[in-house]
Coordinates of C-alpha atoms in Angstrom, one line a residue:
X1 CA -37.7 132.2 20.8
X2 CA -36.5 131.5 24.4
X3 CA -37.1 128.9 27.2
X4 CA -37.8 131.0 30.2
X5 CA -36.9 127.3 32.0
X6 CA -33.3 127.2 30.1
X7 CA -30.3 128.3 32.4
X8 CA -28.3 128.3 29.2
X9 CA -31.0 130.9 27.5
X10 CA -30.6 133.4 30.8
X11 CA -26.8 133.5 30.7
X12 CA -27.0 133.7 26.5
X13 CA -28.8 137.0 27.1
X14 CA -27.7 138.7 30.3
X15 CA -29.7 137.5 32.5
X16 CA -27.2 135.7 34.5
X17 CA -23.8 136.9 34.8
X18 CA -21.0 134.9 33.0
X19 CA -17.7 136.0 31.9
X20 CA -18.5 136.6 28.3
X21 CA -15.8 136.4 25.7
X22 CA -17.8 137.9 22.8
X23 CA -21.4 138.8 21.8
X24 CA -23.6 139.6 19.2
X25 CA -27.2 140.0 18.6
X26 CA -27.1 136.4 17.5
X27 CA -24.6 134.7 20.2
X28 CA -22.9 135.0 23.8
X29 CA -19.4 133.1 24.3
X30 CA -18.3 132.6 28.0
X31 CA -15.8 130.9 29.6
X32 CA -17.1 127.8 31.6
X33 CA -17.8 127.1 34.8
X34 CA -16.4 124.1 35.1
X35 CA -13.5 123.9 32.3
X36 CA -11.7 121.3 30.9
X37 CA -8.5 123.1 30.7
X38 CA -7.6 126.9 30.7
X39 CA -9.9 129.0 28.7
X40 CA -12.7 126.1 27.9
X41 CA -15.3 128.1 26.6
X42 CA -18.7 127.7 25.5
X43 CA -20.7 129.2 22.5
X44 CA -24.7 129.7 23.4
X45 CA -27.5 131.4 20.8
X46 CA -29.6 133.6 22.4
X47 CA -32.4 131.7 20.8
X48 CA -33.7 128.2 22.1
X49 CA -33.0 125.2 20.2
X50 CA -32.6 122.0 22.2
X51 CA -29.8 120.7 20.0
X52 CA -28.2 120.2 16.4
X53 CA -31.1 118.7 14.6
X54 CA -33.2 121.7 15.9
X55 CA -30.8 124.6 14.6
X56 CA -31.6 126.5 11.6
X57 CA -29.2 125.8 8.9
X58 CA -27.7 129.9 8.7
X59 CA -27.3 129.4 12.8
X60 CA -25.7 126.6 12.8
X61 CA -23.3 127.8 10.0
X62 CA -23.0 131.3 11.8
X63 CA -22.3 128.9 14.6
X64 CA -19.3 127.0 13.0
X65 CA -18.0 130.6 11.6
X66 CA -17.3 132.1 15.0
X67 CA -16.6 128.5 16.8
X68 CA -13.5 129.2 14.3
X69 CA -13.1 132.5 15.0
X70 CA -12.8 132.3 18.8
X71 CA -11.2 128.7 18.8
X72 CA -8.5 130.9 17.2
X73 CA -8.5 133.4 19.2
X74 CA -8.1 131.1 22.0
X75 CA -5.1 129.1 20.9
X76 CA -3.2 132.1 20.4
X77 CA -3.8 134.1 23.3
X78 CA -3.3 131.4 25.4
X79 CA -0.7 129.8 24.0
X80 CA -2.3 126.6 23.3
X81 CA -1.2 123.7 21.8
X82 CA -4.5 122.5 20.1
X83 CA -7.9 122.7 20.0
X84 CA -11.0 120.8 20.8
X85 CA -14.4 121.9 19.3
X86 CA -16.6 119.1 21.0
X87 CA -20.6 119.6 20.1
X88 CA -22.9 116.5 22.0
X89 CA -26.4 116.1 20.8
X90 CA -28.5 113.8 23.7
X91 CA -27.8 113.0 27.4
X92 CA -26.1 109.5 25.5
X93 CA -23.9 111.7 23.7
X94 CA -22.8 113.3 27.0
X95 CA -25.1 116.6 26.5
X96 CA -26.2 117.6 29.9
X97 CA -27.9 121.0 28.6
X98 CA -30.9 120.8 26.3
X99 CA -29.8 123.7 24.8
X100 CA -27.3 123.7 22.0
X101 CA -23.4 124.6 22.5
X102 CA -20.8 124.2 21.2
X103 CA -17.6 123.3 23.6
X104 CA -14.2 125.5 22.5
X105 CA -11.4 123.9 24.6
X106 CA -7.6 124.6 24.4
X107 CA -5.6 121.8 24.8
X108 CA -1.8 122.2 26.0
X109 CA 0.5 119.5 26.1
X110 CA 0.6 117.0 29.4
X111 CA -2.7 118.6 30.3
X112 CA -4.1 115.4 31.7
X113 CA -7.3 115.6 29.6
X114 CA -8.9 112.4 27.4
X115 CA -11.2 113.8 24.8
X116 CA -10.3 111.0 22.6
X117 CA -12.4 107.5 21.8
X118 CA -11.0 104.0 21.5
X119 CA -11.4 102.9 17.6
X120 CA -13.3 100.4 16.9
X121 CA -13.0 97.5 13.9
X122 CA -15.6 96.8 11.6
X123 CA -15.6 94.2 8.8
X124 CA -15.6 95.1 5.3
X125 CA -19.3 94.0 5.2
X126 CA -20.4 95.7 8.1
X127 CA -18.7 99.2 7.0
X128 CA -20.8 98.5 3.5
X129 CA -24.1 97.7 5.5
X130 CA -23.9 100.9 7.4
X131 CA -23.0 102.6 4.1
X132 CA -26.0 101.2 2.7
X133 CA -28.7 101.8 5.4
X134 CA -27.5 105.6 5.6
X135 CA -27.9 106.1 1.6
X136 CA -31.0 104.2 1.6

């Protein structure tokens, strides 16, 4: 199942170039576009599923096995320092794709990149009422 509208679908299965890292009947890693850092790659199904809550459960584990696989791969080939694996699901959550990825950058010391949040406080109460609502 593809989106014939979805420029993430075309590169996923070769119908737009991209600098492809590694493929499989399942997935297509590339390198993108507009990176992060050195080597910021992205990991694409072929199939269409706007995001997370749309995956099927074996993809998205198939998907966590080989964001480990390459995020390793990365690291030590270039000589990273860390990793990011950064997945976003809604424009709020900063996806800009309605296609699910999954974001593999290196990170190397003093590389001028934030993908970090400010903690926030919550009360004793209000950690409980969250707790609550969720198990509900």
């Amino acid at each position: 199942m593809r989106d014939e509208n979805c420029i993430f679908c075309k590169i996923a299965n070769g119908e737009i170039p991209s600098r492809t890292l590694y493929e499989d009947d399942r997935f297509r890693v590339i390198l993108d576009l507009g990176p992060a850092t050195k080597g910021h790659a992205l990991i694409l199904p072929k199939n269409h599923y706007a995001d997370l809550f749309a995956l099927p459960e074996d993809e998205a584990a198939e998907a966590a096995k080989l964001a480990k696989k390459m995020g390793a791969k990365l690291v030590e080939k270039l000589h990273a320092d860390g990793l990011n694996v950064v997945q976003n699901n809604g424009e709020t959550a900063g996806q800009t794709v309605k296609h699910f990825h999954i974001h593999l950058i290196p990170r190397y010391e003093n590389d001028g990149q934030h993908i970090l949040w400010n903690p926030g406080k919550m009360s004793d109460e209000e950690l409980d009422s969250v707790a609550e609502t969720v198990n509900s």
